[in-house]
XYZ file of C-alpha atoms in Angstrom:
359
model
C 24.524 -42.374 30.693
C 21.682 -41.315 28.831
C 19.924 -44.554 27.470
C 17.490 -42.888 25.184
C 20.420 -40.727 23.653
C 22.632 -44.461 23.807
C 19.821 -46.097 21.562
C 19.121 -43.346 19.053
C 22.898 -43.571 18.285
C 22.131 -47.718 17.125
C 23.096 -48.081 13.462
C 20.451 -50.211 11.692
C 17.615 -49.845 13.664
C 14.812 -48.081 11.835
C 11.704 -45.455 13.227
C 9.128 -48.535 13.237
C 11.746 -50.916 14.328
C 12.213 -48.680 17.454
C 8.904 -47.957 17.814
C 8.604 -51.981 18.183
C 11.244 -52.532 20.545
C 9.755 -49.774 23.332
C 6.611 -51.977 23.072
C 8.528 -55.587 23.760
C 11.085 -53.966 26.246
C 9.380 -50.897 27.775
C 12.474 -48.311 27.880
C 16.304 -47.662 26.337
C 17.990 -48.493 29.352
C 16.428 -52.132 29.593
C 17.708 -52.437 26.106
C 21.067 -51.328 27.146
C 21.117 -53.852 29.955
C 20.035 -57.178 28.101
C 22.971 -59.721 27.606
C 23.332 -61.074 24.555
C 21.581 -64.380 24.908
C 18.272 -62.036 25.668
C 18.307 -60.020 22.656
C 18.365 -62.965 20.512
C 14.255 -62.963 22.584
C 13.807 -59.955 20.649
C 13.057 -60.917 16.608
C 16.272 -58.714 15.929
C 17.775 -59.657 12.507
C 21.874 -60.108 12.206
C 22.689 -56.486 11.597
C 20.401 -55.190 13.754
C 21.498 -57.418 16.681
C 25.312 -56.115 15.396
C 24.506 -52.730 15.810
C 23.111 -52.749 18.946
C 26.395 -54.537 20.742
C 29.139 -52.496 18.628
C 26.784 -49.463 20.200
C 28.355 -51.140 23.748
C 31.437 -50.935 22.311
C 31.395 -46.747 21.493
C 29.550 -45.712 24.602
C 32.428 -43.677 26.069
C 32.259 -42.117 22.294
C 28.279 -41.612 22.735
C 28.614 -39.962 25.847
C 31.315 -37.440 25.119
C 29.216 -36.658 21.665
C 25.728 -35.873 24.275
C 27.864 -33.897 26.607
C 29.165 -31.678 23.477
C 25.703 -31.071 22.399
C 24.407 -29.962 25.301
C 27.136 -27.545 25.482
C 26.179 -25.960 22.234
C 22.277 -25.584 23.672
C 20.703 -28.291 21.725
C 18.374 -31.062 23.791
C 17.493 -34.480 23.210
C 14.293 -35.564 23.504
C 13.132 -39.491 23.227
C 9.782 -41.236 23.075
C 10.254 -41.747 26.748
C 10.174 -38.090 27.962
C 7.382 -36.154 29.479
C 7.826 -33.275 27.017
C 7.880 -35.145 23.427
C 5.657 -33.516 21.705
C 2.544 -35.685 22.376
C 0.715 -34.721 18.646
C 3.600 -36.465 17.167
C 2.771 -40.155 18.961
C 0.108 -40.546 15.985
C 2.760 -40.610 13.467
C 3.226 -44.369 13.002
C 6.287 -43.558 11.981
C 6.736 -41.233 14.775
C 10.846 -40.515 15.615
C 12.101 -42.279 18.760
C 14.332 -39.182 18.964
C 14.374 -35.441 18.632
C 17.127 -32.844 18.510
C 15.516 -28.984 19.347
C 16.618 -25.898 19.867
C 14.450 -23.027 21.483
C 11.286 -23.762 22.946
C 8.836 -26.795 21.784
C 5.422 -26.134 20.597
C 2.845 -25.992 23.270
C 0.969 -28.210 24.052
C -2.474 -26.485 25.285
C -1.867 -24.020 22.210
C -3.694 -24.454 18.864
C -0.781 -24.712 16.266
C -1.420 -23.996 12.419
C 1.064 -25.583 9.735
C 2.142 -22.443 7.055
C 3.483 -23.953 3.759
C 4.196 -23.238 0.475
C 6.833 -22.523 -2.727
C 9.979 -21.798 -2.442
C 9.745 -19.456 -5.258
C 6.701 -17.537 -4.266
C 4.811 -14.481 -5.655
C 4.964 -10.952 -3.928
C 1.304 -11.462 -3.262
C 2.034 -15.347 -1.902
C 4.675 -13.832 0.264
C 2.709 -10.922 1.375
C -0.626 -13.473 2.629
C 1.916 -16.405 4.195
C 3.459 -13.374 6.373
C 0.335 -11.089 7.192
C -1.702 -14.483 8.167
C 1.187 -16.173 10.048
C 1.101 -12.701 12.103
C -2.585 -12.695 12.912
C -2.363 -16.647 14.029
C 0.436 -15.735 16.087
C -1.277 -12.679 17.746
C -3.729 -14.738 18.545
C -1.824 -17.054 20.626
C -1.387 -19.766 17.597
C 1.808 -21.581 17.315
C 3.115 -21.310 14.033
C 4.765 -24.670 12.047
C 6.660 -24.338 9.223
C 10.126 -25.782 7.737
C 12.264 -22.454 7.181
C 12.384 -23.238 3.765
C 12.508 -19.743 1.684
C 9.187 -18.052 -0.053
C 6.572 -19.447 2.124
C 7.754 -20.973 5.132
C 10.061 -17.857 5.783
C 7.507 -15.648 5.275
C 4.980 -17.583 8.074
C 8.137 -17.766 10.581
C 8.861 -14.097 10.520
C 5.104 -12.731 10.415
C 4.634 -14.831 13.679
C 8.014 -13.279 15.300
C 7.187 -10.112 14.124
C 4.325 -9.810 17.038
C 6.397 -11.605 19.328
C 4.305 -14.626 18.679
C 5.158 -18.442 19.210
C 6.863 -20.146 15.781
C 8.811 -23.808 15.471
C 10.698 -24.435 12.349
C 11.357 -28.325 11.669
C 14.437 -28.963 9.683
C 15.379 -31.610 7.177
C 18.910 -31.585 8.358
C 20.478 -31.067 11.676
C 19.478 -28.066 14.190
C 22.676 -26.673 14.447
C 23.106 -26.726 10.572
C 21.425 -23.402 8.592
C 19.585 -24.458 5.364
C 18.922 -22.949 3.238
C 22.166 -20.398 4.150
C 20.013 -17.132 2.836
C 17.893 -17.881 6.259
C 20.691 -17.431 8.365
C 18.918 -14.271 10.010
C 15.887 -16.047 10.586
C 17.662 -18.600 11.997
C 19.505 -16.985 14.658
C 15.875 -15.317 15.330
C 14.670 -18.735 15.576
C 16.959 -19.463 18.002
C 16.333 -16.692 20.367
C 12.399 -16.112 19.950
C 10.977 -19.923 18.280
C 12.067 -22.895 18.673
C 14.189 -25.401 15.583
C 13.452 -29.136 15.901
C 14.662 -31.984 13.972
C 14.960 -35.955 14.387
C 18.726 -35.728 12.700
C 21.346 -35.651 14.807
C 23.665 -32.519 14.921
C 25.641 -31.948 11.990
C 23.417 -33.930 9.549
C 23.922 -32.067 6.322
C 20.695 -31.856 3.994
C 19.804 -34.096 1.333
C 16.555 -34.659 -0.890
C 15.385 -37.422 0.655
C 15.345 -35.880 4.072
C 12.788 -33.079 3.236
C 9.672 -35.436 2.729
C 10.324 -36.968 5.957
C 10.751 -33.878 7.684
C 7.249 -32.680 6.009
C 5.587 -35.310 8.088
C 6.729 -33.764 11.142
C 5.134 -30.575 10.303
C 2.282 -32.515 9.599
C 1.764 -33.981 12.951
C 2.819 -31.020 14.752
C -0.426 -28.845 13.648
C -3.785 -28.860 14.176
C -4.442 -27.439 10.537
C -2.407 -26.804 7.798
C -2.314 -24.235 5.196
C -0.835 -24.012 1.864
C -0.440 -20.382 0.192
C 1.081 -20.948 -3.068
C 2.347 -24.639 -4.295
C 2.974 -26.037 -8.068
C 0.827 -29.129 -8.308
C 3.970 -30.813 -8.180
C 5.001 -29.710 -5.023
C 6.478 -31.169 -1.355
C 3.878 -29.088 0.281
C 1.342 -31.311 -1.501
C 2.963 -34.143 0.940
C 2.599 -32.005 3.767
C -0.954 -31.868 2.791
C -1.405 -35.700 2.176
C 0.335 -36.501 5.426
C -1.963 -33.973 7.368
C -5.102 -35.521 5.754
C -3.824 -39.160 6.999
C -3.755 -37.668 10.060
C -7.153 -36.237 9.904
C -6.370 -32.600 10.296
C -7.815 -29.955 8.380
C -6.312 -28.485 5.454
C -6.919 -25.253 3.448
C -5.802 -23.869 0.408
C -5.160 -19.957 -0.773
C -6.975 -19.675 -4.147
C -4.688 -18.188 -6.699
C -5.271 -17.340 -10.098
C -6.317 -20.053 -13.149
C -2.993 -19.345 -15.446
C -0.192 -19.006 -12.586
C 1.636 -22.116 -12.022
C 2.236 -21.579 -8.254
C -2.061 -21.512 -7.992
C -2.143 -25.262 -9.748
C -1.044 -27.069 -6.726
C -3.499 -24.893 -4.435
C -6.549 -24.838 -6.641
C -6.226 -28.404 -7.341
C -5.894 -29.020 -3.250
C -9.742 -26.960 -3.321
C -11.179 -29.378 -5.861
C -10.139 -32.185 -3.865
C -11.937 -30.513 -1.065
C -9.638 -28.698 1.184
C -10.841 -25.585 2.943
C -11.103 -21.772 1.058
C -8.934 -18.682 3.138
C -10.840 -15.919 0.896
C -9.981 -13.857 3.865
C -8.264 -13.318 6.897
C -11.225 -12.764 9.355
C -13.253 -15.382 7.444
C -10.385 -18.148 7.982
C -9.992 -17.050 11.810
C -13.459 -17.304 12.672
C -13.619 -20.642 10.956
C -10.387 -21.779 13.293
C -13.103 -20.210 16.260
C -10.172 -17.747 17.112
C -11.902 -14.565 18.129
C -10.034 -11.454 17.732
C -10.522 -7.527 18.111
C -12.737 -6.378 15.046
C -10.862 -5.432 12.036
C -12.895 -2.170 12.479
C -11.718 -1.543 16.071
C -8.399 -1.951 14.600
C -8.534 0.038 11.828
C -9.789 2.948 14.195
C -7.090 2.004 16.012
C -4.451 2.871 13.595
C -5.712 6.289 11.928
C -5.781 7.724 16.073
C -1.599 7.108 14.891
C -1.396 7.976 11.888
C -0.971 11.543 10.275
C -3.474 12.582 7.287
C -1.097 11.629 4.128
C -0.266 8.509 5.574
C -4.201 7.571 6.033
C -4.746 8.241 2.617
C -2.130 6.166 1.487
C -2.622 2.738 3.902
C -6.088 2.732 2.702
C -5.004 2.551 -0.748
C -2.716 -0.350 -0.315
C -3.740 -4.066 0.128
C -1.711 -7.315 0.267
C -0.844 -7.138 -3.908
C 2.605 -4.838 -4.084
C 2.109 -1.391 -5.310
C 4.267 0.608 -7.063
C 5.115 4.477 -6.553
C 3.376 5.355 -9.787
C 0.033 3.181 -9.212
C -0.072 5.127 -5.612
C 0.530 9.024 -6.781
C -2.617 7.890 -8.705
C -4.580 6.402 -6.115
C -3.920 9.173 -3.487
C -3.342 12.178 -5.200
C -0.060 13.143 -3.161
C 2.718 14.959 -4.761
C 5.779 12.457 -4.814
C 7.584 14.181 -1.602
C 4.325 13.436 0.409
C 4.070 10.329 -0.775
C 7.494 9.224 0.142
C 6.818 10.913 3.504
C 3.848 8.836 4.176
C 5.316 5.656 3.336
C 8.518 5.859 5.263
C 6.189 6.928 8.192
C 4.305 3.657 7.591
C 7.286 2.077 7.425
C 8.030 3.082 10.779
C 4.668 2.345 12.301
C 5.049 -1.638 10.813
C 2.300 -0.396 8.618
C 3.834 -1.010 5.608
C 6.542 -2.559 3.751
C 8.689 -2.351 0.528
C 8.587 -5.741 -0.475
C 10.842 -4.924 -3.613
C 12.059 -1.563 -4.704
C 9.560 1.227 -5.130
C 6.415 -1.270 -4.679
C 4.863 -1.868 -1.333
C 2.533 -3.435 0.606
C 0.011 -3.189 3.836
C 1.197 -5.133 7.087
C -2.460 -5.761 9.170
């Protein structure tokens, strides 16, 4: 029987109320064992008291439903266990229980929180990805909530270098949501890690996703917003991480777009500037190779057409037209020298005929 599994399953009993019992009775399977005379010790209310012996009464039930998940690869993890995440036991409302997927965040790894609109800009989509990737080649875990714009984006620039990434889901881990990230979450599977404190088969709803936030919140060491309206659920993320006393930045976006208000507004309340990639990683004290050293790097591989062309493009999408301008390359070289970028990871069509520069 597994006791932590056993008491997660209790109807009734709350995160805090948990929380509270592992301090008065030490561990699940003392719980489990206390007649009924004891629990009344306990300052357990009616239904709470209820819930906890018709729990007694489904334990063949309980155990069959821990079996099947383990079956299906997903793990249990409870308060009690050596590998709960330990930057999660500051959350006062910490979960007793979670369900993952994958591998967990490590622990002796710094791990930055990537967040942002659903409905992002090119350019939003285009930072979130090419800054996830640098964290991530740098040996940074990568948080975010597989949400799509933003989160996606910060997920698959941290796989795309093999790098370490944990989604955190407002539903269960064996459920895909949004369904557009099915890819990414079969990826997820294989290369990250998906956690959640739902049990299996929880289906989304609203109310979940500003819990879940708080998770992502506690699982980073800093957290980063790249685009957000200023009424936005990465502004929660934000205000969770500050009540945790991380650090927080914001990507500055421009005065008149609505997905900059949330963002700029985060600034004037003090959070931190990224106004550039090596800027923000030396601030984070994570040292990597010179972008210079890279840059030689890359020309050694790349033919002449195709240097002219990456050093025209930037993390803002352009289109074929703006870049027979910029270059000077008949169309059929141009095309060449993109799909040869293309294949180098160099650069990407982020929407027909308009591209931009992967670092």
């Amino acid at each position: 029987m597994n006791y932590a599994y056993w008491l997660a399953n209790i109807k009734g009993l709350g995160r805090r109320k948990l929380q509270r019992l592992m301090r008065q009775v030490c561990s699940a399977q003392e719980l489990y064992e206390m007649t009924e005379k004891q629990l009344d010790t306990l300052g357990l209310n009616e239904k709470e008291k209820a819930g906890i012996l018709a729990a007694h009464k489904r334990e063949e039930q309980i155990k069959q439903s821990y079996e099947s998940m383990k079956e299906r690869g997903i793990r249990f993890l409870s308060w009690e266990d050596e590998a709960y995440p330990k930057r999660l036991r500051q959350l006062a409302d910490a979960p007793y229980g979670l369900y993952a997927k994958g591998v967990l965040p490590p622990e002796e790894k710094k791990a930055v929180a990537v967040v942002g609109a659903r409905r992002c800009s090119e350019y939003g989509y285009a930072v979130a990805k090419t800054l996830a990737s640098r964290l991530a080649a740098n040996g940074v875990t990568v948080i975010s909530g597989m949400a799509l714009g933003i989160d996606a984006a910060g997920h698959k620039g941290a796989l795309s270098c093999n790098g370490i990434t944990t989604a955190v889901l407002g539903c269960g881990v064996d459920v895909c949501y949004p369904s557009g990230n099915r890819g990414l979450y079969l990826e997820l599977e294989k290369k990250g890690g998906i956690l959640s404190e739902y049990p299996p088969g929880t289906e989304p709803i609203p109310g979940f996703f500003p819990e879940r936030n708080r998770i992502i919140a506690g699982l980073c060491d800093v957290l980063v917003v790249v685009e957000a309206k200023e009424r936005s659920g990465s502004l929660i993320t934000a205000d969770c991480a500050l009540e945790l006393g991380k650090d927080v930045y914001a990507v500055p976006g421009r005065i008149c777009d609505p997905l900059s208000g949330g963002t700029n507004m985060l600034i004037r309340q003090g959070a931190g500037i990224v106004s550039g990639m090596e800027d923000f990683l030396n601030e984070l004290r994570i040292f990597e190779q010179k972008e210079e050293n890279i840059n030689n790097f890359k020309n050694l591989l790349l033919e002449k057409e195709e240097r002219i062309v990456y050093s025209c493009l930037d993390l803002q999408p352009k289109c074929m037209e703006e870049l027979l301008g910029e270059t000077g390359l008949s169309m059929q070289e141009l095309s060449g020298a993109l799909a040869g970028l293309a294949r180098k990871r160099l650069a990407e069509e982020t929407f027909k005929n308009c591209y931009v520069r992967r670092t």
